[in-house]
């Protein structure tokens, strides 16, 4: 019995090491995920947070993308998903993912990691795109209007395959 | 005609599966052979009907039947034929049917193989299998039917997501699904053992090959997925710690723990409750992985569907299975007593148990990292992101501990290792490991984890090599055989053990491949035709890539912009390499094809990152200014070792799986005690 108990202590030791690693790992690597509106709201509350790494998600403002020729510096504007007037200017010094677009036709959702600079520009180290709604503006095939077949699953727009590109920052 | 028949077959399959399940349980309870037989015939019938349904779906794809919402969403007229066949598992609706098909196939095999054996367990096994199939059929018919019609016929479909249009699409998902579904069989055996109270090691012996097969498919599925990501996603890596990748890793981790801990039960009669718990947990993880892939609950590169209803249904199913499984284990607790106690922390039992804890520790860390954002969003009302830095930080040290245990576990003595046993088995390998570490350090390797991986890895390889040499020598002496013959006979006589060692070699080689990441080199540069990009690798090679310019091609469904390089390594010409941007018409999507050149020790990886915004006009005019483009070039050391390691792992598993005795019977050798001991 005594030996079994000693064994038990060993098991708890392993579990403790794992939990310690997970706990400190979360604390050290976690980033906050916010919308542009939340980012600015947070900033007003604790301005000292502006230097911190953070993850922001929103929509790309159509037509806002620009790039200096021959340089790998992209600039575009990301708007809050609920309030288009809340905007962040983003700079990204890496190649953009294949699925990135600022076309009117396809609203691109982006998730960016980076930090807000002193001058109010968001410097992204990583940009992910998510194009769940990309086909909404594409006209339907002949016969046009999508009928509701009784079940919500029948609507093609709710069954769109979404894609996501990834660029390592 | 055929698709309609398929839908009809699906409707008939459900009542047969449900009724067959009831018959099987009743037959088992009352020991009535006629009921049991009806139950088993139901399984074959259900397999046949689901096969018809699957054929129906594939036919609908091949015939461009866009009146089906599922075909409309995942196909188009000009889609290549084999992607149309792969349409069966391209989306959620079809993959539920595909899952049911695999499960019905494995169920039929399990029932057929045991039609004259293990009669006390089989009715329950069959009943459980049919019940699980019924669940997926209910999903496939009422919740996500692939036969749902739009009510009109569109002229063309939306096309398959371009990133899925890769030959791995026809290989990777089915392999993973085979792994997920085949684990249902050992689960059903485990639960049947609980139901019938036959709780000796029998159910474990019966399902050993099933577990190993499932494990192999999972491992292959994961490796194929890594390869796919490496070739297709074009960022130079093979593992994102993406939620869906993590989800596929979870059942594999728990199944690996199970594979090892059952050896303790077979040899020492211990850990019975633990093993039941692991078989249940592995099964739950396979369901969790399926549900995560398909529900889009967690943001992921794989979240092709965003259907929250199905998430709740899957959660409910997991809750039911987990709850019933736990109740059964608690009910049978008196029969699951250990026959022996642990005697020492320095013993094979202890090493195996530690290995189990470490594997579960990794699984726990992975789940926690995936779920933490959901938890904070649900309870603390703020959102957080947990990414690769977390998973690497936590899992690399635990993984290194696992690597070390892989060497220790197989050669340390049962019960209590003597100092002599430790000296005989570990002094030389430790020397080799430390020596390799020192040599690498002297050569300038300073990355701590990379050094540790190589030191521990060679320690494990040395142990395995010594085992092989000792075993072969002993056999050659006793049986008076030549060394070659003795080696073959040695492996053949205990395939499980030696196959397992070869799997370990594969894993060590893969770990070394992972460690190579520490020395990735990357250059991003904007080039005009004629300009050269140079990159030096950590292995000391220098690559020069001379940019030749862009050319354009029109293919049936896409425009291609191809960048051409002539490449040399240390001044020696290697020929040309290309990387291209594909502008797909249906669905309108842009994708990049990377160029990869494999060497023994590293990969040269070329990505055309950006072309001029007007590069599409290169199709009409040849303007030198439009030829400027930005490239990312990477040298990834040791990535090829991951694939070699995977290959070794497969060979080892196949040796362990090969039909025939493979394990010495107890009459000849009392227990598989390694030759080194005593």
Short mmCIF file of N, CA and C in Angstrom, two decimals, chain B residues 76-80 156 165 553-560 583-586:
data_model
loop_
_atom_site.label_atom_id
_atom_site.label_comp_id
_atom_site.label_asym_id
_atom_site.label_seq_id
_atom_site.Cartn_x
_atom_site.Cartn_y
_atom_site.Cartn_z
N UNK B 76 -18.71 21.76 -60.06
CA UNK B 76 -19.07 22.56 -61.23
C UNK B 76 -18.82 21.69 -62.45
N UNK B 77 -19.34 22.11 -63.59
CA UNK B 77 -19.26 21.26 -64.78
C UNK B 77 -17.81 20.89 -65.13
N UNK B 78 -16.93 21.89 -65.02
CA UNK B 78 -15.57 21.63 -65.50
C UNK B 78 -14.65 21.06 -64.41
N UNK B 79 -15.20 20.68 -63.27
CA UNK B 79 -14.39 20.10 -62.21
C UNK B 79 -13.87 18.74 -62.67
N UNK B 80 -12.60 18.47 -62.34
CA UNK B 80 -12.02 17.21 -62.77
C UNK B 80 -12.74 16.02 -62.14
N UNK B 156 -24.93 25.81 -63.54
CA UNK B 156 -23.62 25.29 -63.15
C UNK B 156 -23.51 25.39 -61.63
N UNK B 165 -8.65 21.62 -54.32
CA UNK B 165 -8.41 20.94 -55.60
C UNK B 165 -6.96 20.53 -55.71
N UNK B 553 -0.39 31.38 -68.93
CA UNK B 553 -1.05 30.26 -69.62
C UNK B 553 -2.53 30.33 -69.34
N UNK B 554 -3.30 29.91 -70.31
CA UNK B 554 -4.74 29.81 -70.07
C UNK B 554 -5.11 28.33 -70.03
N UNK B 555 -5.62 27.90 -68.88
CA UNK B 555 -6.10 26.54 -68.75
C UNK B 555 -7.63 26.58 -68.74
N UNK B 556 -8.30 25.42 -68.84
CA UNK B 556 -9.77 25.42 -68.96
C UNK B 556 -10.46 26.23 -67.86
N UNK B 557 -10.01 26.09 -66.62
CA UNK B 557 -10.74 26.79 -65.56
C UNK B 557 -9.90 27.86 -64.86
N UNK B 558 -8.72 28.16 -65.42
CA UNK B 558 -7.92 29.15 -64.71
C UNK B 558 -6.90 29.83 -65.63
N UNK B 559 -6.47 31.02 -65.21
CA UNK B 559 -5.32 31.65 -65.82
C UNK B 559 -4.14 31.42 -64.90
N UNK B 560 -3.02 31.05 -65.48
CA UNK B 560 -1.84 30.81 -64.65
C UNK B 560 -0.78 31.84 -64.95
N UNK B 583 -5.35 31.98 -61.18
CA UNK B 583 -6.57 32.77 -61.04
C UNK B 583 -7.72 31.91 -61.55
N UNK B 584 -8.42 31.31 -60.61
CA UNK B 584 -9.46 30.36 -60.98
C UNK B 584 -10.73 31.11 -61.31
N UNK B 585 -11.46 30.62 -62.32
CA UNK B 585 -12.69 31.32 -62.73
C UNK B 585 -13.88 30.89 -61.90
N UNK B 586 -14.08 29.60 -61.71
CA UNK B 586 -15.23 29.16 -60.91
C UNK B 586 -14.77 28.18 -59.86
#
